[in-house]
Amino acid sequence: MSETQDQEQALREAICAVMRAMEQRGLNRGTSGNVSARWGDGLLVTPSGVPAQDLTPQSIVRLDAAGAAPEGALRPSSEWRMHAGLYARRSDVNAVVHCHSRYATILACAGRPIPPAHYMISVSGKATVPVAPYQPFGTAALADTAAIALEGGYACLLANHGLVAVSKTLGRALAIAEEVEEQAAVYHGALAIGGPNLLSEAQMADIFQRFKDYGQG
Ligand SMILES: [Zn+2]
C-alpha cells in the first residue's frame, strides 16, 4: 500500500474505534451516532444504519468534495451533509463526532444551553455549550445552524436532536463529546436539586487562562 493508502486505512480504523468507544461509554445506542474525518478535499464517514460492532474499516464511506462516493460503497450516514458542511466552514476541524447521548439530548430537547456550572465545560472551547436551532436531520440547513452555534468553540447541542463535537483529531473530538455529555448530566442533576451556582465570566476567563498555561490550549 502507498503511504496515502496507509493513512486512509489508519483513519478508517480510527473512525471504527471511535464508534465502538462511543457505544462502550454509553454515548450511543444502536445506529444513531456518526463519525467522520476530513480526507483530502472530502471526508471519510460512517455508513448509514450499521451498528458499531459491525463496522469494518472497509465499510467507512469516502466522499469527495461534491459528496459523491465511489461505486460499490455503502450509503453514507444520513448526516453526511452536516459533516461535509462543517469541514467546509471550519478549516481548523479535521474530525466530527455526532451522537444522541442521553443528557445532552435531554437538554437539546428542552432547548437549554449548558452553562458554566462546572469548570470542565471549558473543554468545549467556550463557557457555555449553545443549542443550534432545530433543523431536520440530514439537511444542509442543519450544517448551517450547527456551524453558527459552533463558532469559536468545539461543541454544540442540536435542538430536539443531540450533540456534535469537532476537533483537529478524532480522539480529541471523542473526548470533547464525552466531557460535554458529562457536563450535561451534571447540569441536569444540579437543576433537579434547586439549580447550579454558576461560575462567573471572570472565573471562566481565569479557567481558560489556566488551561492555556497548562498547555491544553
Ligand atoms: Zn443525529
GROMACS .gro file of C-alpha atoms and ligand atoms in nm:
model
  218
    1MET     CA    1   0.000   0.000   0.000
    2SER     CA    2   0.116   0.354  -0.067
    3GLU     CA    3   0.170   0.597   0.217
    4THR     CA    4  -0.159   0.769   0.130
    5GLN     CA    5  -0.344   0.437   0.136
    6ASP     CA    6  -0.184   0.359   0.472
    7GLN     CA    7  -0.304   0.692   0.608
    8GLU     CA    8  -0.656   0.636   0.474
    9GLN     CA    9  -0.664   0.287   0.623
   10ALA     CA   10  -0.545   0.420   0.962
   11LEU     CA   11  -0.817   0.685   0.957
   12ARG     CA   12  -1.083   0.427   0.867
   13GLU     CA   13  -0.970   0.212   1.160
   14ALA     CA   14  -0.971   0.515   1.392
   15ILE     CA   15  -1.330   0.602   1.291
   16CYS     CA   16  -1.440   0.245   1.375
   17ALA     CA   17  -1.258   0.267   1.709
   18VAL     CA   18  -1.434   0.594   1.797
   19MET     CA   19  -1.774   0.442   1.713
   20ARG     CA   20  -1.701   0.140   1.932
   21ALA     CA   21  -1.579   0.365   2.215
   22MET     CA   22  -1.899   0.571   2.196
   23GLU     CA   23  -2.105   0.254   2.225
   24GLN     CA   24  -1.896   0.121   2.516
   25ARG     CA   25  -1.910   0.452   2.702
   26GLY     CA   26  -2.286   0.483   2.663
   27LEU     CA   27  -2.277   0.782   2.429
   28ASN     CA   28  -2.458   0.589   2.160
   29ARG     CA   29  -2.701   0.306   2.122
   30GLY     CA   30  -2.784   0.114   1.807
   31THR     CA   31  -2.712   0.302   1.486
   32SER     CA   32  -2.778   0.661   1.593
   33GLY     CA   33  -2.430   0.817   1.605
   34ASN     CA   34  -2.197   0.907   1.324
   35VAL     CA   35  -1.832   0.999   1.295
   36SER     CA   36  -1.617   1.142   1.020
   37ALA     CA   37  -1.267   1.264   0.943
   38ARG     CA   38  -1.151   1.510   0.681
   39TRP     CA   39  -0.982   1.331   0.394
   40GLY     CA   40  -0.828   1.532   0.110
   41ASP     CA   41  -1.094   1.772  -0.016
   42GLY     CA   42  -1.366   1.535   0.102
   43LEU     CA   43  -1.423   1.313   0.404
   44LEU     CA   44  -1.445   0.960   0.541
   45VAL     CA   45  -1.775   0.899   0.719
   46THR     CA   46  -1.956   0.612   0.887
   47PRO     CA   47  -2.215   0.427   0.675
   48SER     CA   48  -2.587   0.456   0.735
   49GLY     CA   49  -2.756   0.201   0.959
   50VAL     CA   50  -2.459  -0.016   1.059
   51PRO     CA   51  -2.421  -0.082   1.436
   52ALA     CA   52  -2.077  -0.003   1.582
   53GLN     CA   53  -1.987  -0.367   1.641
   54ASP     CA   54  -2.044  -0.449   1.272
   55LEU     CA   55  -1.831  -0.165   1.133
   56THR     CA   56  -1.514  -0.255   0.946
   57PRO     CA   57  -1.257  -0.013   0.802
   58GLN     CA   58  -1.384  -0.103   0.454
   59SER     CA   59  -1.743  -0.012   0.545
   60ILE     CA   60  -1.643   0.351   0.608
   61VAL     CA   61  -1.754   0.565   0.313
   62ARG     CA   62  -1.523   0.802   0.129
   63LEU     CA   63  -1.699   1.108  -0.011
   64ASP     CA   64  -1.542   1.363  -0.245
   65ALA     CA   65  -1.592   1.739  -0.218
   66ALA     CA   66  -1.926   1.709  -0.401
   67GLY     CA   67  -2.048   1.434  -0.166
   68ALA     CA   68  -2.008   1.153  -0.419
   69ALA     CA   69  -1.894   0.805  -0.312
   70PRO     CA   70  -1.702   0.553  -0.522
   71GLU     CA   71  -1.910   0.283  -0.689
   72GLY     CA   72  -1.988  -0.005  -0.456
   73ALA     CA   73  -1.952   0.200  -0.136
   74LEU     CA   74  -2.217   0.169   0.133
   75ARG     CA   75  -2.467   0.451   0.173
   76PRO     CA   76  -2.310   0.724   0.392
   77SER     CA   77  -2.463   0.834   0.721
   78SER     CA   78  -2.779   1.038   0.668
   79GLU     CA   79  -2.592   1.320   0.847
   80TRP     CA   80  -2.309   1.339   0.592
   81ARG     CA   81  -2.418   1.686   0.479
   82MET     CA   82  -2.369   1.820   0.831
   83HIS     CA   83  -2.019   1.667   0.845
   84ALA     CA   84  -1.927   1.799   0.498
   85GLY     CA   85  -2.069   2.142   0.578
   86LEU     CA   86  -1.864   2.167   0.896
   87TYR     CA   87  -1.539   2.085   0.714
   88ALA     CA   88  -1.623   2.343   0.451
   89ARG     CA   89  -1.678   2.609   0.716
   90ARG     CA   90  -1.405   2.519   0.967
   91SER     CA   91  -1.052   2.486   0.831
   92ASP     CA   92  -0.933   2.409   1.187
   93VAL     CA   93  -1.156   2.099   1.210
   94ASN     CA   94  -1.047   1.753   1.089
   95ALA     CA   95  -1.289   1.533   1.285
   96VAL     CA   96  -1.661   1.543   1.366
   97VAL     CA   97  -1.836   1.326   1.626
   98HIS     CA   98  -2.216   1.325   1.648
   99CYS     CA   99  -2.429   1.134   1.898
  100HIS     CA  100  -2.764   1.126   2.074
  101SER     CA  101  -2.616   1.076   2.421
  102ARG     CA  102  -2.885   1.087   2.687
  103TYR     CA  103  -2.823   1.401   2.893
  104ALA     CA  104  -2.704   1.619   2.606
  105THR     CA  105  -3.017   1.512   2.418
  106ILE     CA  106  -3.243   1.587   2.717
  107LEU     CA  107  -3.106   1.942   2.730
  108ALA     CA  108  -3.124   1.971   2.348
  109CYS     CA  109  -3.491   1.873   2.364
  110ALA     CA  110  -3.553   2.127   2.638
  111GLY     CA  111  -3.372   2.394   2.436
  112ARG     CA  112  -3.130   2.455   2.722
  113PRO     CA  113  -2.767   2.552   2.660
  114ILE     CA  114  -2.518   2.406   2.911
  115PRO     CA  115  -2.394   2.695   3.126
  116PRO     CA  116  -2.068   2.703   3.328
  117ALA     CA  117  -2.183   2.503   3.631
  118HIS     CA  118  -1.852   2.310   3.633
  119TYR     CA  119  -1.521   2.446   3.508
  120MET     CA  120  -1.467   2.149   3.273
  121ILE     CA  121  -1.728   2.299   3.041
  122SER     CA  122  -1.417   2.477   2.910
  123VAL     CA  123  -1.319   2.172   2.700
  124SER     CA  124  -1.597   2.284   2.466
  125GLY     CA  125  -1.386   2.593   2.394
  126LYS     CA  126  -1.647   2.829   2.538
  127ALA     CA  127  -1.807   2.897   2.876
  128THR     CA  128  -2.147   2.778   2.752
  129VAL     CA  129  -2.235   2.499   2.512
  130PRO     CA  130  -2.504   2.656   2.289
  131VAL     CA  131  -2.808   2.496   2.125
  132ALA     CA  132  -2.830   2.521   1.747
  133PRO     CA  133  -3.192   2.592   1.638
  134TYR     CA  134  -3.388   2.291   1.514
  135GLN     CA  135  -3.342   2.170   1.159
  136PRO     CA  136  -3.441   1.825   1.031
  137PHE     CA  137  -3.173   1.556   1.029
  138GLY     CA  138  -2.986   1.502   0.706
  139THR     CA  139  -3.030   1.858   0.578
  140ALA     CA  140  -2.766   2.106   0.469
  141ALA     CA  141  -2.953   2.360   0.685
  142LEU     CA  142  -2.850   2.157   0.990
  143ALA     CA  143  -2.486   2.213   0.893
  144ASP     CA  144  -2.552   2.587   0.874
  145THR     CA  145  -2.714   2.617   1.216
  146ALA     CA  146  -2.455   2.384   1.374
  147ALA     CA  147  -2.165   2.580   1.224
  148ILE     CA  148  -2.305   2.906   1.362
  149ALA     CA  149  -2.353   2.755   1.710
  150LEU     CA  150  -2.003   2.601   1.699
  151GLU     CA  151  -1.837   2.931   1.612
  152GLY     CA  152  -1.543   2.994   1.843
  153GLY     CA  153  -1.578   2.653   2.007
  154TYR     CA  154  -1.583   2.277   1.964
  155ALA     CA  155  -1.924   2.153   2.073
  156CYS     CA  156  -2.292   2.239   2.047
  157LEU     CA  157  -2.628   2.080   2.109
  158LEU     CA  158  -2.867   2.036   1.816
  159ALA     CA  159  -3.220   2.128   1.923
  160ASN     CA  160  -3.453   1.826   1.960
  161HIS     CA  161  -3.176   1.603   1.831
  162GLY     CA  162  -2.837   1.557   2.005
  163LEU     CA  163  -2.479   1.665   2.031
  164VAL     CA  164  -2.195   1.744   1.792
  165ALA     CA  165  -1.827   1.784   1.877
  166VAL     CA  166  -1.548   1.887   1.641
  167SER     CA  167  -1.171   1.899   1.671
  168LYS     CA  168  -0.838   1.859   1.497
  169THR     CA  169  -0.828   1.486   1.573
  170LEU     CA  170  -1.080   1.205   1.618
  171GLY     CA  171  -0.951   1.130   1.968
  172ARG     CA  172  -0.994   1.488   2.078
  173ALA     CA  173  -1.343   1.516   1.925
  174LEU     CA  174  -1.445   1.199   2.110
  175ALA     CA  175  -1.302   1.334   2.438
  176ILE     CA  176  -1.495   1.661   2.392
  177ALA     CA  177  -1.821   1.475   2.319
  178GLU     CA  178  -1.769   1.260   2.626
  179GLU     CA  179  -1.697   1.558   2.853
  180VAL     CA  180  -1.991   1.759   2.718
  181GLU     CA  181  -2.222   1.463   2.789
  182GLU     CA  182  -2.084   1.454   3.145
  183GLN     CA  183  -2.139   1.829   3.177
  184ALA     CA  184  -2.496   1.786   3.054
  185ALA     CA  185  -2.554   1.517   3.319
  186VAL     CA  186  -2.407   1.736   3.594
  187TYR     CA  187  -2.616   2.037   3.491
  188HIS     CA  188  -2.930   1.823   3.466
  189GLY     CA  189  -2.860   1.686   3.815
  190ALA     CA  190  -2.791   2.030   3.959
  191LEU     CA  191  -3.119   2.160   3.813
  192ALA     CA  192  -3.302   1.877   3.988
  193ILE     CA  193  -3.180   1.989   4.332
  194GLY     CA  194  -3.252   2.359   4.300
  195GLY     CA  195  -3.018   2.474   4.027
  196PRO     CA  196  -2.640   2.518   3.997
  197ASN     CA  197  -2.426   2.802   4.130
  198LEU     CA  198  -2.284   2.917   3.803
  199LEU     CA  199  -1.923   3.025   3.759
  200SER     CA  200  -1.888   3.393   3.667
  201GLU     CA  201  -1.747   3.527   3.342
  202ALA     CA  202  -1.427   3.627   3.528
  203GLN     CA  203  -1.394   3.282   3.688
  204MET     CA  204  -1.430   3.116   3.348
  205ALA     CA  205  -1.178   3.357   3.191
  206ASP     CA  206  -0.937   3.251   3.468
  207ILE     CA  207  -1.000   2.882   3.387
  208PHE     CA  208  -0.929   2.934   3.017
  209GLN     CA  209  -0.606   3.110   3.112
  210ARG     CA  210  -0.505   2.826   3.345
  211PHE     CA  211  -0.565   2.563   3.077
  212LYS     CA  212  -0.363   2.773   2.834
  213ASP     CA  213  -0.073   2.789   3.081
  214TYR     CA  214  -0.115   2.418   3.146
  215GLY     CA  215  -0.055   2.359   2.778
  216GLN     CA  216  -0.401   2.238   2.686
  217GLY     CA  217  -0.493   2.541   2.478
  218ZN      ZN  218  -2.835   1.252   1.476
   0.00000   0.00000   0.00000
